[in-house]
mmCIF file of C-alpha atoms and ligand atoms in Angstrom:
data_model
loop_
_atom_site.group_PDB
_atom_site.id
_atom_site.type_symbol
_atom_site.label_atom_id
_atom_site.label_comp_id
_atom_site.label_asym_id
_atom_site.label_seq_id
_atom_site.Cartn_x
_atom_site.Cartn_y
_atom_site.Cartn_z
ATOM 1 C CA UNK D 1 -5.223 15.790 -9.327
ATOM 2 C CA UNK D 2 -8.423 17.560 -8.271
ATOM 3 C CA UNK D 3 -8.658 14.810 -5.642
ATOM 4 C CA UNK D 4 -11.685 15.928 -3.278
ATOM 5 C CA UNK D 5 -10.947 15.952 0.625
ATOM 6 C CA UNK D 6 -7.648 16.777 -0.433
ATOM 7 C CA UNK D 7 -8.262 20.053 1.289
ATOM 8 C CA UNK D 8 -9.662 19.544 4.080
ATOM 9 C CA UNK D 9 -8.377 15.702 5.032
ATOM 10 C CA UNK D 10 -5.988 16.155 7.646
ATOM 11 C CA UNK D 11 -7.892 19.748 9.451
ATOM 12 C CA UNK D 12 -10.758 19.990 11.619
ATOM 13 C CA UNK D 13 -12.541 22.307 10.184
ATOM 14 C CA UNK D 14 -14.726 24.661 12.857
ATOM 15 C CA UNK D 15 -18.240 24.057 11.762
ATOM 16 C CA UNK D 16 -20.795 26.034 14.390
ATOM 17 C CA UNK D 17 -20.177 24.674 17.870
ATOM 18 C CA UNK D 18 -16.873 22.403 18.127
ATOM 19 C CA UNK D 19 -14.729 21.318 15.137
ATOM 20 C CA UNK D 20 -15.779 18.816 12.313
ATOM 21 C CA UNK D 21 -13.947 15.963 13.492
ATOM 22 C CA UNK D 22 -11.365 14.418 10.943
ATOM 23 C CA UNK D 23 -11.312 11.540 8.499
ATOM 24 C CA UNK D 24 -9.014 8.615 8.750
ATOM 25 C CA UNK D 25 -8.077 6.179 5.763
ATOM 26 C CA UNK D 26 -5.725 3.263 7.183
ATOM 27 C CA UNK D 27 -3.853 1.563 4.977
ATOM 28 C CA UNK D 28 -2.821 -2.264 5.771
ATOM 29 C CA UNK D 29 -0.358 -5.207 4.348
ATOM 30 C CA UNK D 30 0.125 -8.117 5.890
ATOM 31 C CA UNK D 31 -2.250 -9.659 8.133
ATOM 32 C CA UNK D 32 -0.993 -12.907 9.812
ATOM 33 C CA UNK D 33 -0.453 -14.524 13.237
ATOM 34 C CA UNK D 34 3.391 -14.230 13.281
ATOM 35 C CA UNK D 35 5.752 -11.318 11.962
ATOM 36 C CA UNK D 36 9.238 -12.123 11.141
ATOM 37 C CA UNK D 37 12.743 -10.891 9.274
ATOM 38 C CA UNK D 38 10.457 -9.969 5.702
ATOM 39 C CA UNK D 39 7.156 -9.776 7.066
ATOM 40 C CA UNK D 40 5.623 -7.518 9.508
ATOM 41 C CA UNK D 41 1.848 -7.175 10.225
ATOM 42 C CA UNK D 42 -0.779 -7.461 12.414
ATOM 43 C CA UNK D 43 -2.853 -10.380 13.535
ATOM 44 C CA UNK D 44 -6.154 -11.004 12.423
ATOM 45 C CA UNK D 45 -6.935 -10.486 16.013
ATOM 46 C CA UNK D 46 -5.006 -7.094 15.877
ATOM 47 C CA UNK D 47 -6.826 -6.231 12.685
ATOM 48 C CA UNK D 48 -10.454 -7.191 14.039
ATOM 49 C CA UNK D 49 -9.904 -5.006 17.481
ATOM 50 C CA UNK D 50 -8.460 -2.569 15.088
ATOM 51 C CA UNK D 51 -11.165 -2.076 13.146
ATOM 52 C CA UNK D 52 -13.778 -2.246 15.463
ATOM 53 C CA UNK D 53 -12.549 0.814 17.365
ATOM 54 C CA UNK D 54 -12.322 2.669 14.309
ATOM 55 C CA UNK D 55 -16.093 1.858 13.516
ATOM 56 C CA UNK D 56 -16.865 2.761 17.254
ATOM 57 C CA UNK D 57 -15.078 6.337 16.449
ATOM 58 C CA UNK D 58 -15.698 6.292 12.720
ATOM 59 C CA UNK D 59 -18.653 5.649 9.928
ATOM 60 C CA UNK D 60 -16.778 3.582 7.402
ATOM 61 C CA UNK D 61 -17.733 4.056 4.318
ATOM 62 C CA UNK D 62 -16.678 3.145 0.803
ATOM 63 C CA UNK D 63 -14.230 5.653 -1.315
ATOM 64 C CA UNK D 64 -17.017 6.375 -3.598
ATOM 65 C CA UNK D 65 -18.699 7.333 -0.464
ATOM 66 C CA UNK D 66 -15.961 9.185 0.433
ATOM 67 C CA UNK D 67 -15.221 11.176 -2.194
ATOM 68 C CA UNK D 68 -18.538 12.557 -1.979
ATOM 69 C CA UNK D 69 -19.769 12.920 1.753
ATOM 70 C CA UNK D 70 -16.424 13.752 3.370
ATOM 71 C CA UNK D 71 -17.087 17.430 2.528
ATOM 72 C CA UNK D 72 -20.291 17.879 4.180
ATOM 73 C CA UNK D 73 -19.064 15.352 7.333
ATOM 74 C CA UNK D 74 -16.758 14.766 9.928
ATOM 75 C CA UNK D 75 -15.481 11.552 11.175
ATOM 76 C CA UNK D 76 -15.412 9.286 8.024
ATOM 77 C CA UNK D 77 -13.072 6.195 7.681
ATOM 78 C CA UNK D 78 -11.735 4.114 4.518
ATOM 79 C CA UNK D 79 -10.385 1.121 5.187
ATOM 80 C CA UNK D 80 -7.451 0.150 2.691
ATOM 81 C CA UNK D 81 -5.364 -2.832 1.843
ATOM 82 C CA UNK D 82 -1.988 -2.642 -0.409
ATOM 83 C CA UNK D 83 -0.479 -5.009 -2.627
ATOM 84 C CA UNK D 84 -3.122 -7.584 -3.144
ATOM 85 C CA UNK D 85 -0.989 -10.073 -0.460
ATOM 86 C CA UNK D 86 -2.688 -13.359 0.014
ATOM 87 C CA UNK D 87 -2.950 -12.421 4.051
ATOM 88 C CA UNK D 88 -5.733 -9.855 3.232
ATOM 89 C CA UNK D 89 -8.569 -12.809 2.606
ATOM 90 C CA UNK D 90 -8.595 -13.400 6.433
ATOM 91 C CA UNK D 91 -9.264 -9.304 7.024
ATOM 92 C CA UNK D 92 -11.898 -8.921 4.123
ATOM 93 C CA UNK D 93 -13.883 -12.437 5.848
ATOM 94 C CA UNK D 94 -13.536 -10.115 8.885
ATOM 95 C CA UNK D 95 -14.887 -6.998 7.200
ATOM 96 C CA UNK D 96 -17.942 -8.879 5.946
ATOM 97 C CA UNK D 97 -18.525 -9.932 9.709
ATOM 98 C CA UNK D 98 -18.844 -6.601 10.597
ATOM 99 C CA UNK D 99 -20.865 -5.556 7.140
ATOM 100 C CA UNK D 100 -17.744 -2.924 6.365
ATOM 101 C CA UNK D 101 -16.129 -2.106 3.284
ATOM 102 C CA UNK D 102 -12.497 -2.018 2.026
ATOM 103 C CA UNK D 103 -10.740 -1.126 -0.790
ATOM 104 C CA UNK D 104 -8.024 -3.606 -2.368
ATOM 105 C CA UNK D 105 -5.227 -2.051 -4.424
ATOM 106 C CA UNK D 106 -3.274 -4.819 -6.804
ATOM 107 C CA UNK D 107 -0.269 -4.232 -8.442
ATOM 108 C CA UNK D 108 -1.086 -6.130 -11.668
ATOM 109 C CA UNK D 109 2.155 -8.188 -12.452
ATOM 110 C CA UNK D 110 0.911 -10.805 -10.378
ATOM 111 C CA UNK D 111 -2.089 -11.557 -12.748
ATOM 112 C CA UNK D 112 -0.037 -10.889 -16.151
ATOM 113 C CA UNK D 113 1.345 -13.723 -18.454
ATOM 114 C CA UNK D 114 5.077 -12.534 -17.528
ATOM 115 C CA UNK D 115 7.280 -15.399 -16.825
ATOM 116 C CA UNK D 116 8.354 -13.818 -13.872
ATOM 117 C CA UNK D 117 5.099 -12.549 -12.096
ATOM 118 C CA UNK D 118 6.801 -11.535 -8.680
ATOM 119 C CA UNK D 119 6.795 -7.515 -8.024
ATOM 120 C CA UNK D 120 10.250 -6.917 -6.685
ATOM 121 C CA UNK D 121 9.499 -5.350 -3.608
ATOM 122 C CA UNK D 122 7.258 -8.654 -2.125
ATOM 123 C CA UNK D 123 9.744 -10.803 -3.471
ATOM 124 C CA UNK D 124 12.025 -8.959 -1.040
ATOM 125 C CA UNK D 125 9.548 -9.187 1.485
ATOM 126 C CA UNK D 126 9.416 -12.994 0.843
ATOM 127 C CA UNK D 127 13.038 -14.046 0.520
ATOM 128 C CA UNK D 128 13.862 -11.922 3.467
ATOM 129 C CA UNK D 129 10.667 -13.949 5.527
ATOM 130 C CA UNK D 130 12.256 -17.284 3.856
ATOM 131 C CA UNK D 131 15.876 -16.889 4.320
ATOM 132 C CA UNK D 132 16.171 -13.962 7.219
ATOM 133 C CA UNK D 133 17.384 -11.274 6.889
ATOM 134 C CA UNK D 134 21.242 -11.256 7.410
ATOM 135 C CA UNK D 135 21.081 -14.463 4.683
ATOM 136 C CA UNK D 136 19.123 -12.285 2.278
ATOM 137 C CA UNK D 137 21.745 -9.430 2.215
ATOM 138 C CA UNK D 138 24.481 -11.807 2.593
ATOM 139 C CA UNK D 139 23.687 -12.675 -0.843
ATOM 140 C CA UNK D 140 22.878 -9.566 -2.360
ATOM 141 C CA UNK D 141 24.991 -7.564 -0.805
ATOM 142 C CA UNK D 142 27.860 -8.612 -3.446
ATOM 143 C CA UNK D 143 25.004 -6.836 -6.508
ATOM 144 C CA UNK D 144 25.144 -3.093 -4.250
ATOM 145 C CA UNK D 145 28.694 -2.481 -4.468
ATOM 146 C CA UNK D 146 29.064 1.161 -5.396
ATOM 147 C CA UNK D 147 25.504 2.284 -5.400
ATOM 148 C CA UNK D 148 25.080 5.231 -3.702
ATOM 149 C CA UNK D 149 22.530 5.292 -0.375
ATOM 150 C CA UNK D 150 21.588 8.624 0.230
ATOM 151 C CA UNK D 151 21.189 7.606 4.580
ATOM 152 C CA UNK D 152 19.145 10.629 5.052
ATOM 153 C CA UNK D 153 16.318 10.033 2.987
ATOM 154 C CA UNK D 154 16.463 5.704 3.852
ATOM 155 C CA UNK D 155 16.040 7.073 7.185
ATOM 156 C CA UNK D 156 13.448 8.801 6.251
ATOM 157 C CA UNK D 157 11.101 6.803 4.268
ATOM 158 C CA UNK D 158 12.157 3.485 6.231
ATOM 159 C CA UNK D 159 12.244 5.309 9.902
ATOM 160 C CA UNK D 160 9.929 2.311 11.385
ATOM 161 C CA UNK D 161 12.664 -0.387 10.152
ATOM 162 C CA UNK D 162 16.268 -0.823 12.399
ATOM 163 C CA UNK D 163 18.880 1.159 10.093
ATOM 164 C CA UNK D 164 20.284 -2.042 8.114
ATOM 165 C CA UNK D 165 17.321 -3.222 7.022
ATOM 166 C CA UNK D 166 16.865 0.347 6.085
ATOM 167 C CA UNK D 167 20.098 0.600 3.619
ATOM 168 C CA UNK D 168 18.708 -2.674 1.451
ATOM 169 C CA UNK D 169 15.056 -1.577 1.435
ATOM 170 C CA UNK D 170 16.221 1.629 0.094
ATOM 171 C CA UNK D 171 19.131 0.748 -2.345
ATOM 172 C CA UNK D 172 16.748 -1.927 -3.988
ATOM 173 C CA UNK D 173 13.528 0.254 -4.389
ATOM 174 C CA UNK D 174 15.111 3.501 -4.642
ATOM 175 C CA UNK D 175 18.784 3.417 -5.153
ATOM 176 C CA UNK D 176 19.125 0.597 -8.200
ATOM 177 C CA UNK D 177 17.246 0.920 -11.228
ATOM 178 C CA UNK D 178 14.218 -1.136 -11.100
ATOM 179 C CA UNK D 179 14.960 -3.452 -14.113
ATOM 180 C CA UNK D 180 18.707 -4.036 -11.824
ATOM 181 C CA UNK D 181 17.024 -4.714 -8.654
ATOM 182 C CA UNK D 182 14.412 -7.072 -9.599
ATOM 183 C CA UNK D 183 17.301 -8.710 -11.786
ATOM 184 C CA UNK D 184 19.334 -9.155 -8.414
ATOM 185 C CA UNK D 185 16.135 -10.214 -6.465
ATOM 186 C CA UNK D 186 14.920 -12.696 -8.996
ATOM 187 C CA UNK D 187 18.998 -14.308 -9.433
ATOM 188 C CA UNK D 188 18.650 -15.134 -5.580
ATOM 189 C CA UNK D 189 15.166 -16.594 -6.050
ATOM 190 C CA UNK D 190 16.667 -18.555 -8.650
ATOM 191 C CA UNK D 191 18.096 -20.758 -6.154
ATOM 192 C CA UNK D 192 15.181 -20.480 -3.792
ATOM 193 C CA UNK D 193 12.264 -20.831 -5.812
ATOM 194 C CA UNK D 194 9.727 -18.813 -4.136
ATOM 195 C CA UNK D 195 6.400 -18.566 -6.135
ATOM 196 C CA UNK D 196 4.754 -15.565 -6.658
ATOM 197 C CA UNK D 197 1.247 -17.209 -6.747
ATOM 198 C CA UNK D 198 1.787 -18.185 -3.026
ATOM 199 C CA UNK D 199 1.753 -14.822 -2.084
ATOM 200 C CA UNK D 200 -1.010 -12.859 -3.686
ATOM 201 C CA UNK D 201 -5.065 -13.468 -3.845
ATOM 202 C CA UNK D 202 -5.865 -15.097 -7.306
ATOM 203 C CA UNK D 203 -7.684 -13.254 -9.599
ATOM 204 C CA UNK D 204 -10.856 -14.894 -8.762
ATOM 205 C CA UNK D 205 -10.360 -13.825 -5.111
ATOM 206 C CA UNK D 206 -10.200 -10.273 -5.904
ATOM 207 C CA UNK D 207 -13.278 -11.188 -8.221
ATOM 208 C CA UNK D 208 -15.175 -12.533 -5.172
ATOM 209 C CA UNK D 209 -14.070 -9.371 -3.072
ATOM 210 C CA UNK D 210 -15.852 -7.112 -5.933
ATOM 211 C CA UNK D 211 -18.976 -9.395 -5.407
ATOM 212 C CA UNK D 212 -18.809 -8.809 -1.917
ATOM 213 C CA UNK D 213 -18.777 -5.465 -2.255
ATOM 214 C CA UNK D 214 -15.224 -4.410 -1.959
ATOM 215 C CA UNK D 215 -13.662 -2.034 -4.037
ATOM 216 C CA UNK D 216 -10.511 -2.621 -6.167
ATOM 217 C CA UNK D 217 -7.930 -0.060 -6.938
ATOM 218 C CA UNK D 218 -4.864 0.334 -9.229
ATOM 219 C CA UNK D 219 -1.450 0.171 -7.842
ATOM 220 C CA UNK D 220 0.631 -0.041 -10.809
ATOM 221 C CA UNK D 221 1.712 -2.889 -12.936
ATOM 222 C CA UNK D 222 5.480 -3.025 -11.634
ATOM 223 C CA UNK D 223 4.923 -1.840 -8.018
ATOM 224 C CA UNK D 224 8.006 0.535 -8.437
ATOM 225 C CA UNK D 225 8.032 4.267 -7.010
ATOM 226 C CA UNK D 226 6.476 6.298 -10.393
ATOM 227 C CA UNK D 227 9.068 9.049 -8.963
ATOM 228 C CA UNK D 228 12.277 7.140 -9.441
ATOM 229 C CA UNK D 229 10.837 6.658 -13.538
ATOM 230 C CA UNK D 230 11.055 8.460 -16.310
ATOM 231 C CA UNK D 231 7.409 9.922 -17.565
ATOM 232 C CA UNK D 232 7.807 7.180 -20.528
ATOM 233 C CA UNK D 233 8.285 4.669 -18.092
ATOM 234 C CA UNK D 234 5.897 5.542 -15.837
ATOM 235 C CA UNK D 235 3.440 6.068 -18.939
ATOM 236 C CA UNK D 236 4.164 2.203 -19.944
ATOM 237 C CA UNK D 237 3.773 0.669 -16.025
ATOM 238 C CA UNK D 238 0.362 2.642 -15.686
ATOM 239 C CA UNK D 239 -1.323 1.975 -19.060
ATOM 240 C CA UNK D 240 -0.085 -1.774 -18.815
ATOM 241 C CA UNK D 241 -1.828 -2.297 -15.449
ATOM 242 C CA UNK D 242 -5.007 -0.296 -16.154
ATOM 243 C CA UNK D 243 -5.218 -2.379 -19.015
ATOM 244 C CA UNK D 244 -5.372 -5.491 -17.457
ATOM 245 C CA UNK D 245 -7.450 -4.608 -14.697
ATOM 246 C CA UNK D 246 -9.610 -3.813 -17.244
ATOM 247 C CA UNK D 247 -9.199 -7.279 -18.815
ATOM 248 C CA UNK D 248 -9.473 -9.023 -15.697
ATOM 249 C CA UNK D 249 -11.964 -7.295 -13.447
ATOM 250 C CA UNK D 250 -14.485 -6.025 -16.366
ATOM 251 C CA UNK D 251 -14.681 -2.320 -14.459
ATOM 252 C CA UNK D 252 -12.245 0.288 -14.311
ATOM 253 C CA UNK D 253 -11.044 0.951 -10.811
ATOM 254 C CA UNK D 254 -11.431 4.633 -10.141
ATOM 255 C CA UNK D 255 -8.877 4.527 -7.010
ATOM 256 C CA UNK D 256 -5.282 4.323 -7.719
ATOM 257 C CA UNK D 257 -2.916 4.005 -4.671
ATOM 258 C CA UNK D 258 0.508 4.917 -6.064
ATOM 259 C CA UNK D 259 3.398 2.152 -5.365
ATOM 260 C CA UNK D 260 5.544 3.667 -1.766
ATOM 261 C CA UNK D 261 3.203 6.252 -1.787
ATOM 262 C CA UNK D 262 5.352 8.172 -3.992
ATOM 263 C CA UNK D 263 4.758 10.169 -7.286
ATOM 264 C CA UNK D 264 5.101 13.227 -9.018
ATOM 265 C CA UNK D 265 3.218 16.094 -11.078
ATOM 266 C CA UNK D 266 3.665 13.807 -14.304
ATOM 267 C CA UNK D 267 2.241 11.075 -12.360
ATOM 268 C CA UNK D 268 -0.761 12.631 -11.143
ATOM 269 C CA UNK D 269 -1.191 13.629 -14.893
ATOM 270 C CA UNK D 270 -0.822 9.845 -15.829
ATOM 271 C CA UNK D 271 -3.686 8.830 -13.457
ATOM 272 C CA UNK D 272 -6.085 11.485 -14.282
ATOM 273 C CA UNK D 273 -5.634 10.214 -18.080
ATOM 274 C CA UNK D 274 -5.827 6.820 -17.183
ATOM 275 C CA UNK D 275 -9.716 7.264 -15.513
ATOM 276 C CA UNK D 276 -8.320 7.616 -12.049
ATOM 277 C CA UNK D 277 -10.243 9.859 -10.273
ATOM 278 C CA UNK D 278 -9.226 9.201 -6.495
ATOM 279 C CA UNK D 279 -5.720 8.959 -5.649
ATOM 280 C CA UNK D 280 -3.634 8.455 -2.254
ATOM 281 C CA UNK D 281 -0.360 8.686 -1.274
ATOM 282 C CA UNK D 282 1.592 7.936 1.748
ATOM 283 C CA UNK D 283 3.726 10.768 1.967
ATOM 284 C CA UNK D 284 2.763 12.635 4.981
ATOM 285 C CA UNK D 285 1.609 9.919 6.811
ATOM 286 C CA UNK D 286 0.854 9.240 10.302
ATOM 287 C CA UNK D 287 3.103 6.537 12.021
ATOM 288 C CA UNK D 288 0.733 3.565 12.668
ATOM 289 C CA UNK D 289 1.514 3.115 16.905
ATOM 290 C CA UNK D 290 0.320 6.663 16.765
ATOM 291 C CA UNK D 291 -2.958 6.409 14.919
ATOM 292 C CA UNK D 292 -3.451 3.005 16.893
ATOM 293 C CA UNK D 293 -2.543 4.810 20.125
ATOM 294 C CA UNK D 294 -4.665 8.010 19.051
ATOM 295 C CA UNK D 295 -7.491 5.644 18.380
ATOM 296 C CA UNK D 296 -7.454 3.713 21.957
ATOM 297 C CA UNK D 297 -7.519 7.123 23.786
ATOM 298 C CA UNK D 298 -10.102 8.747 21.879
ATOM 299 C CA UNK D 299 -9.570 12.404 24.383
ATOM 300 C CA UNK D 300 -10.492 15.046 22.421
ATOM 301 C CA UNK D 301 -12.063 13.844 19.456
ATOM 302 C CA UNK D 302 -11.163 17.589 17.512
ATOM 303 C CA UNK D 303 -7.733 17.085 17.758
ATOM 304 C CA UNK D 304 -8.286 12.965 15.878
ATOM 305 C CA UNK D 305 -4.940 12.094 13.938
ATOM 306 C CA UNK D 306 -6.280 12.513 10.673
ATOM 307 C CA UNK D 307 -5.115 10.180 8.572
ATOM 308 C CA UNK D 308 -2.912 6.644 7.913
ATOM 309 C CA UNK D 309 -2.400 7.493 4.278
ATOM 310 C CA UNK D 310 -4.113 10.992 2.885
ATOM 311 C CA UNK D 311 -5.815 11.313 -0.661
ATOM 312 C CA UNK D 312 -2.951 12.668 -2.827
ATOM 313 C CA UNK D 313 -2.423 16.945 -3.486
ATOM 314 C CA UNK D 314 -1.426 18.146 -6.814
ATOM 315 C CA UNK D 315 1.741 20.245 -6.707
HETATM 316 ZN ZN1 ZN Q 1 2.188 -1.422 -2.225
#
């Protein structure tokens, strides 16, 4: 996709004297007082210091906003939240504080009529916070025999998790089939009985964040990686979520965060059908100690990491 700043995102680019300074989009999940086995986050006090040294280093500015000015300036931030998680109500009250804008991407299944309306991944993330984590893959553990866990790339995508928590992250989004791992997932909620409306904002929150001046995004319907589907599949998840953030919200979201960051030529297709006009990824991305560590030193503001999560290249 044609997605603008895609070029120039991640360079200083030498404009007369000095070098344009570089944009930053952060992306954030859970934001609550205590991490543990599932969930890790930051604090609402984290988050507030957080984003007040980006807007002391930063104008932060809408993706709308983005999309347009980043070509002509330096030094623009998006602020970005992921998966709709019920946590992010205390960081948008905090963004209204401070009069700033952030975008919300929802994975739709949530707000659907399924029976089931957990997305597999943040039911992991919640039976792992429920149970711990050596109780979660004691009892899945028995549903992975045989399935192959290519270590490199678990390494890889999960690098900021200790290596065993890597092996079940990766063999349940990446690994299994998603219809088989949200099978096993859902059979151990069976007996735990997590609900899924716990977790996420309601519909009318995400309503109220519009109002507020927030901007809502797609994430998919499923919240599976679009390049572990086939096109068909990934065809079906996008169309069913656009549609009923459609349904829901009135507006089409023109932002589309895919699910892990991940995707593929097809997909970018997909969105650019769909209405999507901006799209990020993850791939690429800077580790978040480093961007927070980058921030608190602000040396030499050419050489700014550039981004948390980068608008997504066509290749
Ligand atoms: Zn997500």
């Amino acid at each position: 996709m044609a997605t603008p700043g895609s070029a120039c995102i991640d360079q200083s680019a030498p404009h007369g004297r000095g070098a344009r300074r570089a944009h930053l989009v952060v992306t954030y999940h859970y934001i609550r007082e205590h991490n543990s086995d599932g969930v890790t986050g930051v604090t609402p006090q984290e988050f507030a210091g957080q984003i007040r040294a980006i807007q002391a280093q930063y104008r932060v500015v809408t993706v709308e906003e983005f999309a347009v000015q980043h070509v002509c300036e330096g030094g623009l931030a998006v602020i970005t939240f992921d998966d709709a998680l019920r946590d992010q109500a205390v960081a948008a009250a905090i963004l209204d504080d401070l009069g700033l804008p952030g975008v919300f991407f929802a994975p739709m299944r949530p707000y659907s009529h399924e029976p089931d309306r957990w997305c597999p991944q943040h039911l992991l993330h919640a039976l792992a916070n429920e149970l711990g984590w050596a109780e979660l893959e004691r009892r899945v553990s028995p549903h992975l025999a045989g399935v192959a866990i290519d270590a490199n790339e678990a390494d890889r995508l999960y690098h900021y998790e200790v290596p065993h928590k890597r092996r079940l992250k990766y063999a349940l989004a990446f690994a299994l089939p998603a219809a088989e791992a949200a099978a096993v997932l859902r059979e151990v909620n069976a007996r735990v009985g997590l609900r899924a409306d716990d977790w996420y904002l309601t519909a009318a929150q995400l309503r109220a964040l519009e109002d507020a001046g927030h901007a809502l995004g797609g994430h998919g319907f499923d919240h599976v990686p679009y390049n572990t589907l086939s096109p068909k599949a990934q065809a079906a998840d996008m169309h069913r979520a656009v549609r009923l953030m459609n349904q829901l919200f009135g507006t089409l979201p023109r932002a589309l965060a895919y699910p892990f960051g991940r995707f593929t030529p097809v997909t970018a297709a997909l969105a650019r059908a769909c209405g999507y006009i901006h799209t990020f990824t993850t791939e690429d991305r800077i580790d978040a100690k480093f961007v927070r560590d980058e921030i608190a030193r602000r040396a030499n503001v050419a050489a700014d990491p550039p981004v948390g999560r980068r608008p997504a290249q066509e290749s």
